[in-house]
mmCIF file of C-alpha atoms in Angstrom:
data_model
loop_
_atom_site.group_PDB
_atom_site.id
_atom_site.type_symbol
_atom_site.label_atom_id
_atom_site.label_comp_id
_atom_site.label_asym_id
_atom_site.label_seq_id
_atom_site.Cartn_x
_atom_site.Cartn_y
_atom_site.Cartn_z
ATOM 1 C CA MET A 1267 8.828 -290.160 5.106
ATOM 2 C CA ALA A 1268 12.512 -289.461 4.394
ATOM 3 C CA ALA A 1269 13.422 -293.030 3.680
ATOM 4 C CA LEU A 1270 13.540 -293.938 -0.060
ATOM 5 C CA THR A 1271 14.764 -297.426 0.444
ATOM 6 C CA LEU A 1272 14.077 -300.325 2.750
ATOM 7 C CA PRO A 1273 16.542 -300.286 5.673
ATOM 8 C CA GLU A 1274 18.699 -303.439 6.270
ATOM 9 C CA THR A 1275 16.952 -305.709 8.689
ATOM 10 C CA ASP A 1276 17.399 -309.131 10.070
ATOM 11 C CA TRP A 1277 14.533 -310.670 8.151
ATOM 12 C CA ARG A 1278 16.120 -309.586 4.842
ATOM 13 C CA THR A 1279 18.958 -312.043 5.446
ATOM 14 C CA ARG A 1280 16.770 -315.004 6.348
ATOM 15 C CA PRO A 1281 18.324 -318.179 4.825
ATOM 16 C CA GLY A 1282 16.675 -319.072 1.562
ATOM 17 C CA LEU A 1283 15.145 -315.758 0.985
ATOM 18 C CA ASP A 1284 17.479 -314.522 -1.656
ATOM 19 C CA ALA A 1285 17.137 -317.737 -3.574
ATOM 20 C CA LEU A 1286 13.354 -317.535 -3.343
ATOM 21 C CA THR A 1287 13.245 -313.962 -4.749
ATOM 22 C CA LYS A 1288 15.701 -314.912 -7.443
ATOM 23 C CA VAL A 1289 13.587 -317.808 -8.507
ATOM 24 C CA LEU A 1290 10.485 -315.498 -8.762
ATOM 25 C CA GLY A 1291 12.224 -313.047 -10.989
ATOM 26 C CA ALA A 1292 13.395 -310.237 -8.566
ATOM 27 C CA GLY A 1293 16.136 -309.328 -11.026
ATOM 28 C CA GLU A 1294 13.701 -308.744 -13.642
ATOM 29 C CA GLY A 1295 11.269 -306.680 -11.431
ATOM 30 C CA LEU A 1296 8.691 -309.570 -11.234
ATOM 31 C CA CYS A 1297 8.379 -309.697 -7.387
ATOM 32 C CA ARG A 1298 8.585 -307.319 -4.507
ATOM 33 C CA PHE A 1299 8.144 -307.353 -0.763
ATOM 34 C CA VAL A 1300 4.815 -305.844 0.175
ATOM 35 C CA GLY A 1301 2.608 -304.826 3.090
ATOM 36 C CA GLY A 1302 3.357 -305.403 6.791
ATOM 37 C CA ALA A 1303 7.052 -306.252 6.396
ATOM 38 C CA VAL A 1304 7.812 -303.130 4.440
ATOM 39 C CA ARG A 1305 5.664 -300.932 6.889
ATOM 40 C CA ASP A 1306 7.182 -302.507 10.031
ATOM 41 C CA ALA A 1307 10.679 -302.378 8.575
ATOM 42 C CA LEU A 1308 10.387 -298.623 8.057
ATOM 43 C CA LEU A 1309 9.014 -298.177 11.599
ATOM 44 C CA ASP A 1310 11.846 -300.197 12.998
ATOM 45 C CA ILE A 1311 9.621 -302.763 14.717
ATOM 46 C CA PRO A 1312 9.751 -306.569 14.601
ATOM 47 C CA VAL A 1313 8.354 -308.192 11.387
ATOM 48 C CA ALA A 1314 5.938 -311.039 12.010
ATOM 49 C CA ASP A 1315 4.872 -312.083 8.591
ATOM 50 C CA LEU A 1316 6.667 -311.861 5.195
ATOM 51 C CA ASP A 1317 4.793 -311.366 2.080
ATOM 52 C CA LEU A 1318 5.864 -311.102 -1.640
ATOM 53 C CA ALA A 1319 3.686 -309.732 -4.485
ATOM 54 C CA THR A 1320 4.553 -310.956 -8.016
ATOM 55 C CA ALA A 1321 3.454 -310.285 -11.585
ATOM 56 C CA LEU A 1322 3.866 -313.986 -12.192
ATOM 57 C CA SER A 1323 0.825 -316.078 -12.562
ATOM 58 C CA PRO A 1324 -0.007 -318.650 -9.659
ATOM 59 C CA ASP A 1325 0.824 -321.572 -12.049
ATOM 60 C CA ASP A 1326 4.159 -320.055 -12.939
ATOM 61 C CA VAL A 1327 4.926 -319.449 -9.294
ATOM 62 C CA LEU A 1328 4.189 -323.064 -8.516
ATOM 63 C CA SER A 1329 6.414 -324.505 -11.320
ATOM 64 C CA ARG A 1330 9.104 -322.157 -10.568
ATOM 65 C CA LEU A 1331 9.138 -323.185 -6.985
ATOM 66 C CA ARG A 1332 8.899 -326.796 -7.531
ATOM 67 C CA ALA A 1333 11.684 -326.706 -10.138
ATOM 68 C CA ALA A 1334 13.888 -324.927 -7.642
ATOM 69 C CA GLY A 1335 13.130 -327.573 -5.001
ATOM 70 C CA ILE A 1336 11.260 -325.150 -2.859
ATOM 71 C CA ARG A 1337 8.220 -326.561 -1.091
ATOM 72 C CA ALA A 1338 5.087 -324.754 -2.293
ATOM 73 C CA VAL A 1339 1.678 -324.934 -0.553
ATOM 74 C CA PRO A 1340 -1.347 -323.567 -2.602
ATOM 75 C CA THR A 1341 -2.920 -322.064 0.565
ATOM 76 C CA GLY A 1342 -5.164 -319.730 -1.390
ATOM 77 C CA LEU A 1343 -4.846 -320.455 -4.961
ATOM 78 C CA GLU A 1344 -8.036 -318.940 -6.127
ATOM 79 C CA HIS A 1345 -6.820 -315.738 -4.752
ATOM 80 C CA GLY A 1346 -3.311 -316.252 -6.111
ATOM 81 C CA THR A 1347 -1.668 -317.154 -2.834
ATOM 82 C CA ILE A 1348 0.919 -319.760 -2.681
ATOM 83 C CA THR A 1349 3.113 -320.317 0.532
ATOM 84 C CA ALA A 1350 6.739 -321.026 -0.111
ATOM 85 C CA VAL A 1351 8.073 -323.110 2.824
ATOM 86 C CA LEU A 1352 11.713 -322.050 3.619
ATOM 87 C CA ASP A 1353 13.968 -323.547 6.413
ATOM 88 C CA SER A 1354 13.705 -320.089 7.953
ATOM 89 C CA GLY A 1355 9.928 -319.953 7.885
ATOM 90 C CA PRO A 1356 6.972 -319.466 5.431
ATOM 91 C CA VAL A 1357 6.725 -316.742 2.895
ATOM 92 C CA GLU A 1358 3.357 -315.898 1.265
ATOM 93 C CA VAL A 1359 3.596 -315.237 -2.467
ATOM 94 C CA THR A 1360 0.673 -313.627 -4.091
ATOM 95 C CA THR A 1361 0.058 -312.723 -7.668
ATOM 96 C CA LEU A 1362 -0.997 -309.178 -8.383
ATOM 97 C CA ARG A 1363 -4.746 -308.827 -8.354
ATOM 98 C CA ARG A 1364 -7.629 -306.584 -8.995
ATOM 99 C CA ASP A 1365 -11.241 -306.943 -7.527
ATOM 100 C CA VAL A 1366 -13.868 -308.017 -9.941
ATOM 101 C CA SER A 1367 -16.725 -308.047 -7.434
ATOM 102 C CA THR A 1368 -17.151 -307.764 -3.485
ATOM 103 C CA ASP A 1369 -20.101 -308.543 -1.157
ATOM 104 C CA GLY A 1370 -18.619 -306.886 2.107
ATOM 105 C CA ARG A 1371 -17.282 -310.269 3.209
ATOM 106 C CA HIS A 1372 -15.590 -311.886 0.191
ATOM 107 C CA ALA A 1373 -13.961 -310.703 -3.020
ATOM 108 C CA THR A 1374 -13.849 -312.237 -6.450
ATOM 109 C CA VAL A 1375 -10.461 -311.379 -8.033
ATOM 110 C CA ALA A 1376 -8.690 -311.313 -11.511
ATOM 111 C CA PHE A 1377 -4.963 -311.543 -11.759
ATOM 112 C CA THR A 1378 -3.023 -308.584 -13.275
ATOM 113 C CA ASP A 1379 0.502 -307.505 -14.004
ATOM 114 C CA ASP A 1380 -0.245 -303.908 -12.884
ATOM 115 C CA TRP A 1381 1.372 -302.962 -9.580
ATOM 116 C CA ARG A 1382 -0.686 -299.814 -9.125
ATOM 117 C CA GLU A 1383 -3.857 -301.664 -9.816
ATOM 118 C CA ASP A 1384 -2.723 -304.294 -7.065
ATOM 119 C CA ALA A 1385 -2.044 -301.375 -4.601
ATOM 120 C CA ALA A 1386 -5.416 -299.856 -5.271
ATOM 121 C CA ARG A 1387 -7.267 -302.884 -4.004
ATOM 122 C CA ARG A 1388 -5.448 -302.767 -0.568
ATOM 123 C CA ASP A 1389 -7.128 -301.377 2.426
ATOM 124 C CA PHE A 1390 -4.829 -298.513 3.822
ATOM 125 C CA THR A 1391 -2.096 -296.490 2.253
ATOM 126 C CA ILE A 1392 0.588 -297.696 4.801
ATOM 127 C CA ASN A 1393 -0.284 -301.442 3.756
ATOM 128 C CA ALA A 1394 0.300 -300.625 0.049
ATOM 129 C CA LEU A 1395 4.114 -300.092 0.052
ATOM 130 C CA TYR A 1396 6.291 -302.280 -2.019
ATOM 131 C CA ALA A 1397 10.145 -302.838 -1.956
ATOM 132 C CA ASP A 1398 12.523 -304.296 -4.402
ATOM 133 C CA PRO A 1399 14.180 -307.410 -2.833
ATOM 134 C CA ASN A 1400 17.600 -306.707 -4.444
ATOM 135 C CA THR A 1401 17.928 -302.917 -4.115
ATOM 136 C CA GLY A 1402 15.442 -302.155 -1.329
ATOM 137 C CA ALA A 1403 13.930 -299.335 -3.491
ATOM 138 C CA LEU A 1404 10.416 -298.332 -2.359
ATOM 139 C CA PHE A 1405 7.293 -298.057 -4.477
ATOM 140 C CA ASP A 1406 4.510 -295.924 -3.064
ATOM 141 C CA TYR A 1407 1.424 -295.260 -5.160
ATOM 142 C CA PHE A 1408 -0.837 -293.549 -2.769
ATOM 143 C CA ASP A 1409 1.257 -291.557 -0.412
ATOM 144 C CA GLY A 1410 1.680 -294.170 2.223
ATOM 145 C CA LEU A 1411 5.140 -292.961 3.225
ATOM 146 C CA ALA A 1412 3.748 -289.719 4.188
ATOM 147 C CA ASP A 1413 0.903 -291.204 6.083
ATOM 148 C CA LEU A 1414 3.395 -293.520 7.905
ATOM 149 C CA GLU A 1415 5.645 -290.537 8.905
ATOM 150 C CA ALA A 1416 2.493 -288.715 10.123
ATOM 151 C CA ARG A 1417 1.243 -292.006 11.936
ATOM 152 C CA ARG A 1418 -2.151 -291.557 10.056
ATOM 153 C CA VAL A 1419 -4.246 -294.626 9.023
ATOM 154 C CA ARG A 1420 -5.932 -293.569 5.751
ATOM 155 C CA PHE A 1421 -8.079 -295.624 3.374
ATOM 156 C CA ILE A 1422 -7.043 -295.874 -0.272
ATOM 157 C CA GLY A 1423 -9.675 -294.162 -2.228
ATOM 158 C CA ASP A 1424 -13.260 -293.462 -1.007
ATOM 159 C CA PRO A 1425 -13.568 -294.948 2.586
ATOM 160 C CA LEU A 1426 -17.303 -295.779 2.186
ATOM 161 C CA ARG A 1427 -16.605 -297.798 -0.961
ATOM 162 C CA ARG A 1428 -13.676 -299.637 0.695
ATOM 163 C CA ILE A 1429 -15.774 -300.596 3.735
ATOM 164 C CA ALA A 1430 -18.574 -301.777 1.278
ATOM 165 C CA GLU A 1431 -16.057 -304.097 -0.184
ATOM 166 C CA ASP A 1432 -15.058 -305.527 3.101
ATOM 167 C CA HIS A 1433 -16.836 -304.611 6.187
ATOM 168 C CA LEU A 1434 -13.948 -305.951 8.425
ATOM 169 C CA ARG A 1435 -11.996 -302.899 7.265
ATOM 170 C CA ILE A 1436 -13.847 -300.936 9.997
ATOM 171 C CA LEU A 1437 -12.212 -302.965 12.737
ATOM 172 C CA ARG A 1438 -8.959 -302.996 10.857
ATOM 173 C CA PHE A 1439 -9.054 -299.230 10.704
ATOM 174 C CA PHE A 1440 -9.149 -299.031 14.538
ATOM 175 C CA ARG A 1441 -6.709 -301.785 14.979
ATOM 176 C CA PHE A 1442 -4.118 -300.089 12.873
ATOM 177 C CA LEU A 1443 -4.857 -296.895 14.538
ATOM 178 C CA ALA A 1444 -4.247 -298.405 17.916
ATOM 179 C CA ARG A 1445 -1.058 -299.947 16.765
ATOM 180 C CA PHE A 1446 0.475 -297.225 14.631
ATOM 181 C CA GLY A 1447 -1.656 -294.090 14.611
ATOM 182 C CA HIS A 1448 -1.739 -290.899 16.561
ATOM 183 C CA THR A 1449 -4.661 -289.046 14.849
ATOM 184 C CA PRO A 1450 -7.482 -290.829 13.034
ATOM 185 C CA ASP A 1451 -8.108 -289.651 9.474
ATOM 186 C CA PRO A 1452 -11.448 -287.742 9.823
ATOM 187 C CA GLU A 1453 -12.971 -288.988 6.610
ATOM 188 C CA GLY A 1454 -12.221 -292.714 7.325
ATOM 189 C CA LEU A 1455 -13.436 -292.114 10.989
ATOM 190 C CA ASP A 1456 -16.642 -290.808 9.694
ATOM 191 C CA ALA A 1457 -17.046 -293.710 7.205
ATOM 192 C CA CYS A 1458 -16.523 -296.179 9.930
ATOM 193 C CA THR A 1459 -18.969 -294.570 12.157
ATOM 194 C CA ALA A 1460 -21.611 -294.358 9.396
ATOM 195 C CA ARG A 1461 -21.283 -297.954 8.405
ATOM 196 C CA ALA A 1462 -20.649 -299.590 11.918
ATOM 197 C CA ARG A 1463 -23.796 -301.748 11.631
ATOM 198 C CA ASP A 1464 -22.218 -303.557 8.542
ATOM 199 C CA LEU A 1465 -20.172 -305.495 11.160
ATOM 200 C CA MET A 1466 -23.210 -307.520 11.869
ATOM 201 C CA ALA A 1467 -22.936 -309.308 8.457
ATOM 202 C CA LEU A 1468 -19.338 -310.643 9.298
ATOM 203 C CA SER A 1469 -18.563 -313.974 10.785
ATOM 204 C CA ARG A 1470 -17.934 -313.827 14.559
ATOM 205 C CA GLU A 1471 -14.458 -315.463 14.022
ATOM 206 C CA ARG A 1472 -13.261 -312.549 11.848
ATOM 207 C CA ILE A 1473 -14.562 -310.010 14.373
ATOM 208 C CA ARG A 1474 -12.975 -311.942 17.204
ATOM 209 C CA ASP A 1475 -9.577 -312.102 15.694
ATOM 210 C CA GLU A 1476 -9.478 -308.323 14.944
ATOM 211 C CA LEU A 1477 -10.857 -307.491 18.356
ATOM 212 C CA LEU A 1478 -8.322 -309.438 20.219
ATOM 213 C CA LYS A 1479 -5.497 -308.114 18.214
ATOM 214 C CA LEU A 1480 -6.670 -304.486 18.789
ATOM 215 C CA LEU A 1481 -6.910 -305.040 22.647
ATOM 216 C CA VAL A 1482 -3.211 -305.532 23.092
ATOM 217 C CA ALA A 1483 -2.068 -302.870 20.598
ATOM 218 C CA ARG A 1484 -0.028 -299.699 21.778
ATOM 219 C CA ASP A 1485 -2.963 -297.511 22.138
ATOM 220 C CA ALA A 1486 -5.806 -299.944 22.799
ATOM 221 C CA VAL A 1487 -7.335 -297.821 25.664
ATOM 222 C CA GLY A 1488 -7.577 -294.700 23.682
ATOM 223 C CA VAL A 1489 -8.783 -296.227 20.519
ATOM 224 C CA THR A 1490 -11.376 -298.524 22.274
ATOM 225 C CA ALA A 1491 -12.796 -295.340 23.942
ATOM 226 C CA LEU A 1492 -13.076 -293.762 20.502
ATOM 227 C CA MET A 1493 -14.923 -296.804 19.145
ATOM 228 C CA LEU A 1494 -17.206 -296.649 22.055
ATOM 229 C CA GLU A 1495 -17.863 -293.015 21.538
ATOM 230 C CA ARG A 1496 -18.530 -293.619 17.826
ATOM 231 C CA GLY A 1497 -20.785 -296.676 18.380
ATOM 232 C CA ILE A 1498 -18.542 -299.039 16.641
ATOM 233 C CA LEU A 1499 -18.875 -301.779 19.248
ATOM 234 C CA GLU A 1500 -22.560 -301.669 19.771
ATOM 235 C CA PRO A 1501 -23.557 -303.949 16.948
ATOM 236 C CA VAL A 1502 -21.171 -306.846 18.018
ATOM 237 C CA VAL A 1503 -20.452 -306.302 21.844
ATOM 238 C CA PRO A 1504 -23.178 -304.020 23.118
ATOM 239 C CA GLU A 1505 -22.261 -305.065 26.815
ATOM 240 C CA ILE A 1506 -19.098 -302.763 26.569
ATOM 241 C CA THR A 1507 -20.189 -299.434 27.898
ATOM 242 C CA THR A 1508 -17.036 -298.121 29.502
ATOM 243 C CA THR A 1509 -13.232 -298.210 29.041
ATOM 244 C CA ALA A 1510 -12.501 -297.207 32.646
ATOM 245 C CA LYS A 1511 -11.400 -300.595 33.892
ATOM 246 C CA LEU A 1512 -9.444 -301.322 30.773
ATOM 247 C CA ALA A 1513 -7.500 -298.069 31.481
ATOM 248 C CA GLU A 1514 -6.835 -299.286 34.987
ATOM 249 C CA LEU A 1515 -5.685 -302.628 33.949
ATOM 250 C CA ALA A 1516 -3.375 -301.210 31.371
ATOM 251 C CA ASP A 1517 -1.797 -299.100 33.901
ATOM 252 C CA ARG A 1518 -1.345 -301.907 36.386
ATOM 253 C CA GLU A 1519 0.109 -304.165 33.673
ATOM 254 C CA ALA A 1520 2.689 -301.356 32.910
ATOM 255 C CA GLN A 1521 3.474 -300.989 36.517
ATOM 256 C CA LEU A 1522 4.111 -304.691 37.155
ATOM 257 C CA GLY A 1523 5.703 -305.474 33.801
ATOM 258 C CA ALA A 1524 2.877 -307.793 32.857
ATOM 259 C CA THR A 1525 2.455 -308.559 29.178
ATOM 260 C CA PRO A 1526 -0.878 -307.340 27.934
ATOM 261 C CA ASP A 1527 -3.223 -310.072 27.267
ATOM 262 C CA PRO A 1528 -6.437 -309.920 24.946
ATOM 263 C CA ILE A 1529 -8.700 -312.119 27.061
ATOM 264 C CA ARG A 1530 -7.747 -310.409 30.316
ATOM 265 C CA ARG A 1531 -8.288 -307.011 28.549
ATOM 266 C CA LEU A 1532 -11.665 -308.242 27.143
ATOM 267 C CA ALA A 1533 -12.799 -309.137 30.669
ATOM 268 C CA ALA A 1534 -11.847 -305.539 31.810
ATOM 269 C CA LEU A 1535 -14.359 -304.235 29.360
ATOM 270 C CA LEU A 1536 -17.232 -306.408 30.333
ATOM 271 C CA PRO A 1537 -19.665 -306.371 33.159
ATOM 272 C CA ARG A 1538 -18.494 -308.391 36.093
ATOM 273 C CA ASP A 1539 -20.981 -311.306 35.394
ATOM 274 C CA PRO A 1540 -19.550 -314.710 34.637
ATOM 275 C CA ALA A 1541 -22.932 -315.631 32.697
ATOM 276 C CA ALA A 1542 -22.453 -312.595 30.496
ATOM 277 C CA GLY A 1543 -18.875 -313.515 29.890
ATOM 278 C CA ASP A 1544 -19.826 -316.993 28.824
ATOM 279 C CA LEU A 1545 -22.454 -315.705 26.563
ATOM 280 C CA ILE A 1546 -20.133 -313.071 24.893
ATOM 281 C CA GLY A 1547 -17.347 -315.751 24.669
ATOM 282 C CA ALA A 1548 -19.903 -317.914 22.720
ATOM 283 C CA ARG A 1549 -20.913 -315.142 20.417
ATOM 284 C CA LEU A 1550 -17.242 -314.376 19.577
ATOM 285 C CA LYS A 1551 -16.411 -317.957 19.046
ATOM 286 C CA LEU A 1552 -13.698 -318.054 21.583
ATOM 287 C CA SER A 1553 -12.080 -321.350 22.322
ATOM 288 C CA ASN A 1554 -13.370 -323.505 25.206
ATOM 289 C CA ALA A 1555 -10.267 -322.572 27.156
ATOM 290 C CA GLN A 1556 -10.629 -318.833 26.455
ATOM 291 C CA ARG A 1557 -14.372 -318.939 27.418
ATOM 292 C CA LYS A 1558 -13.450 -320.622 30.665
ATOM 293 C CA ARG A 1559 -10.747 -318.117 31.442
ATOM 294 C CA LEU A 1560 -13.052 -315.190 30.662
ATOM 295 C CA VAL A 1561 -15.746 -316.510 32.993
ATOM 296 C CA LEU A 1562 -13.129 -317.126 35.735
ATOM 297 C CA ALA A 1563 -11.946 -313.508 35.338
ATOM 298 C CA LEU A 1564 -15.472 -312.217 35.757
ATOM 299 C CA THR A 1565 -16.199 -314.363 38.776
ATOM 300 C CA ASP A 1566 -16.047 -312.710 42.249
ATOM 301 C CA GLY A 1567 -13.397 -314.401 44.462
ATOM 302 C CA GLY A 1568 -10.753 -313.487 47.006
ATOM 303 C CA THR A 1569 -7.194 -312.764 45.846
ATOM 304 C CA ASP A 1570 -5.703 -312.554 49.312
ATOM 305 C CA ASP A 1571 -3.604 -315.787 48.796
ATOM 306 C CA ALA A 1572 -2.451 -315.479 45.235
ATOM 307 C CA ARG A 1573 -0.630 -318.885 45.294
ATOM 308 C CA ALA A 1574 -3.656 -320.792 46.632
ATOM 309 C CA LEU A 1575 -5.857 -319.124 44.009
ATOM 310 C CA ALA A 1576 -3.308 -320.107 41.294
ATOM 311 C CA TYR A 1577 -3.380 -323.725 42.594
ATOM 312 C CA ARG A 1578 -7.143 -323.976 42.661
ATOM 313 C CA ILE A 1579 -8.196 -322.114 39.391
ATOM 314 C CA ASP A 1580 -4.948 -322.115 37.230
ATOM 315 C CA ARG A 1581 -2.072 -319.666 37.168
ATOM 316 C CA GLU A 1582 -3.242 -317.673 34.192
ATOM 317 C CA ALA A 1583 -6.765 -317.264 35.631
ATOM 318 C CA ALA A 1584 -5.175 -316.168 38.919
ATOM 319 C CA GLU A 1585 -3.133 -313.488 37.264
ATOM 320 C CA ASP A 1586 -6.248 -312.268 35.654
ATOM 321 C CA ARG A 1587 -8.033 -311.986 38.956
ATOM 322 C CA LEU A 1588 -5.052 -310.195 40.566
ATOM 323 C CA LEU A 1589 -4.644 -307.633 37.724
ATOM 324 C CA LEU A 1590 -8.267 -306.987 37.543
ATOM 325 C CA ALA A 1591 -8.608 -306.552 41.346
ATOM 326 C CA ALA A 1592 -9.430 -303.123 42.640
ATOM 327 C CA ASP A 1593 -6.456 -302.685 44.936
ATOM 328 C CA ASP A 1594 -3.078 -301.778 43.361
ATOM 329 C CA ALA A 1595 -1.147 -302.969 46.526
ATOM 330 C CA GLU A 1596 -2.978 -306.328 46.604
ATOM 331 C CA ALA A 1597 -2.327 -306.855 43.006
ATOM 332 C CA ALA A 1598 1.384 -306.088 43.342
ATOM 333 C CA LYS A 1599 1.823 -308.315 46.308
ATOM 334 C CA GLY A 1600 -0.020 -311.310 44.615
ATOM 335 C CA TRP A 1601 1.913 -310.747 41.377
ATOM 336 C CA ALA A 1602 5.276 -310.694 43.249
ATOM 337 C CA SER A 1603 4.307 -313.925 45.097
ATOM 338 C CA LEU A 1604 3.651 -315.766 41.786
ATOM 339 C CA THR A 1605 6.846 -314.569 40.128
ATOM 340 C CA GLY A 1606 9.197 -317.494 39.636
ATOM 341 C CA TRP A 1607 6.800 -319.811 41.632
ATOM 342 C CA GLU A 1608 5.640 -323.153 39.935
ATOM 343 C CA ILE A 1609 2.365 -324.565 40.862
ATOM 344 C CA PRO A 1610 3.309 -327.897 42.988
ATOM 345 C CA ARG A 1611 1.438 -331.065 42.943
ATOM 346 C CA LEU A 1612 0.134 -332.699 46.042
ATOM 347 C CA PRO A 1613 2.653 -335.468 46.971
ATOM 348 C CA LEU A 1614 0.028 -337.906 48.050
ATOM 349 C CA THR A 1615 -2.343 -340.386 46.398
ATOM 350 C CA GLY A 1616 -5.488 -342.062 47.172
ATOM 351 C CA GLY A 1617 -3.626 -345.471 47.254
ATOM 352 C CA ALA A 1618 -1.373 -344.123 50.086
ATOM 353 C CA LEU A 1619 -4.680 -343.455 52.154
ATOM 354 C CA VAL A 1620 -6.014 -346.930 51.421
ATOM 355 C CA GLU A 1621 -2.651 -348.342 52.700
ATOM 356 C CA ARG A 1622 -3.225 -346.284 55.919
ATOM 357 C CA GLY A 1623 -6.526 -348.254 56.475
ATOM 358 C CA LEU A 1624 -9.301 -346.212 54.717
ATOM 359 C CA ALA A 1625 -11.770 -348.218 52.446
ATOM 360 C CA LYS A 1626 -11.747 -347.343 48.806
ATOM 361 C CA GLY A 1627 -14.368 -344.924 47.677
ATOM 362 C CA PRO A 1628 -15.957 -341.778 49.242
ATOM 363 C CA ASP A 1629 -13.878 -341.950 52.290
ATOM 364 C CA VAL A 1630 -10.805 -341.651 50.456
ATOM 365 C CA ALA A 1631 -11.940 -338.801 48.348
ATOM 366 C CA ARG A 1632 -13.110 -336.794 51.380
ATOM 367 C CA ALA A 1633 -9.760 -337.436 53.130
ATOM 368 C CA LEU A 1634 -7.842 -336.340 50.143
ATOM 369 C CA ARG A 1635 -9.887 -333.064 49.978
ATOM 370 C CA ALA A 1636 -9.250 -332.439 53.636
ATOM 371 C CA ILE A 1637 -5.582 -333.131 53.425
ATOM 372 C CA GLU A 1638 -5.247 -330.831 50.211
ATOM 373 C CA ASP A 1639 -7.224 -328.050 51.989
ATOM 374 C CA GLN A 1640 -4.867 -328.139 54.955
ATOM 375 C CA TRP A 1641 -1.679 -328.495 52.641
ATOM 376 C CA ILE A 1642 -2.830 -325.317 50.691
ATOM 377 C CA ALA A 1643 -3.760 -323.414 54.012
ATOM 378 C CA GLU A 1644 -0.109 -324.275 55.244
ATOM 379 C CA ALA A 1645 1.380 -322.790 51.978
ATOM 380 C CA PHE A 1646 2.212 -326.110 50.379
ATOM 381 C CA PRO A 1647 4.644 -327.764 52.793
ATOM 382 C CA ASP A 1648 6.923 -330.689 51.738
ATOM 383 C CA ALA A 1649 6.168 -334.317 51.616
ATOM 384 C CA GLY A 1650 6.984 -335.015 55.192
ATOM 385 C CA ARG A 1651 4.548 -332.462 56.590
ATOM 386 C CA VAL A 1652 1.947 -333.876 54.062
ATOM 387 C CA ASP A 1653 2.300 -337.405 55.502
ATOM 388 C CA ALA A 1654 1.897 -336.011 58.991
ATOM 389 C CA ILE A 1655 -1.304 -334.176 57.846
ATOM 390 C CA ALA A 1656 -2.503 -337.401 56.169
ATOM 391 C CA ASP A 1657 -1.860 -339.567 59.192
ATOM 392 C CA ALA A 1658 -4.003 -337.136 61.331
ATOM 393 C CA VAL A 1659 -6.774 -336.954 58.842
ATOM 394 C CA VAL A 1660 -6.926 -340.755 58.328
ATOM 395 C CA ALA A 1661 -6.826 -341.356 62.088
ATOM 396 C CA GLN A 1662 -9.824 -338.986 62.569
ATOM 397 C CA ALA A 1663 -11.619 -340.679 59.750
ATOM 398 C CA LEU A 1664 -11.041 -344.036 61.267
ATOM 399 C CA ASN A 1665 -12.038 -343.030 64.719
ATOM 400 C CA ALA A 1666 -15.170 -341.341 63.364
ATOM 401 C CA SER A 1667 -16.001 -344.556 61.505
ATOM 402 C CA ILE A 1668 -15.553 -346.611 64.663
ATOM 403 C CA SER A 1669 -17.674 -344.318 66.807
ATOM 404 C CA ALA A 1670 -20.525 -344.374 64.164
ATOM 405 C CA LYS A 1671 -20.500 -348.215 64.152
ATOM 406 C CA ALA A 1672 -20.664 -348.298 67.908
ATOM 407 C CA ALA A 1673 -23.403 -345.885 68.038
ATOM 408 C CA SER A 1674 -25.643 -347.639 65.485
ATOM 409 C CA PRO A 1675 -28.263 -350.295 66.685
ATOM 410 C CA GLY A 1676 -27.362 -353.776 66.445
ATOM 411 C CA THR A 1677 -28.695 -356.024 63.619
ATOM 412 C CA GLY A 1678 -28.558 -359.452 65.204
ATOM 413 C CA ARG A 1679 -31.525 -361.599 66.445
ATOM 414 C CA GLU A 1680 -32.668 -361.477 70.101
#
């Protein structure tokens, strides 16, 4: 890559950041920006998280921050990570490390003052770029700049060994390929293919997090198809057998200007079976809300009236149904009807029906349902019309009750 220094970006002028790097010895070369912030700045894309690497020990970092009045949270002290909390947001500060032992899920580390040693333990070359906070000078130990320019995701060192150290790197390889890459590194791709079943040893939470991030990446469709071809998904989500529906969904999202959503995209990859969706949601440790949404997305139901659907099952769930529908015109029409529309509340309570003469209990509940159904069918008219509907429903219920009593046998003595 032609760039030799970090470009000027908004995040480099964040309030408190210069003071933080000064406290951590940036002037003496003791701390550098590292990882995603450097990579994304070079790609001119928004930076989400800001990380600093430092040659200082964790204890020294803590004492320096506290002496400077900067709030310090030891979020991962055994791995050398301390979060410095600035008014402009958190910054993770991690002491340079080397791996002592790994088991595919966790690593035991030792601290070091060797920058290249720290870089060597990172997963991909594009994530092992450092930058001087004062000058912006870049430090690249494994040709990450060239890989970034080529949009190539490449393991540092032997891919099989790196995967053995942390099996999650298989999914991270594909996630970074979907987000930044154009052509997969052949050696890395073959290693991921060979070790795909190692994913079974990982926690479902770690798999879920990587998979959901991957599904909204720039080339999620192409990379998911590649994963399917290579058998990467079979050990964790064997129900995924095609990406055709995901490709259709991605096209529809682009046409309608809908923001890609990971749960909706996961639904597009699964069989249209709500029971299977619930099972897979449980396996991936989705939240209760996410599981419910996945099940609703996989449940057959009409989408003719998008507003009625949104009212009954929730706006987000209705949008999922619309975007996953088979017909582009139907989806577009429904999407347009929801744009700028707020889901209303029925302007009537059960108490109002009691005041009209209904007895508390099941009669009120039945009447409310009937009124609500008609209100929805009439496209959510105003309170005046709801009152008229309520009057008619209550009158009908009262008449039915009177008729039922008149038709029932008497209970008095002869």
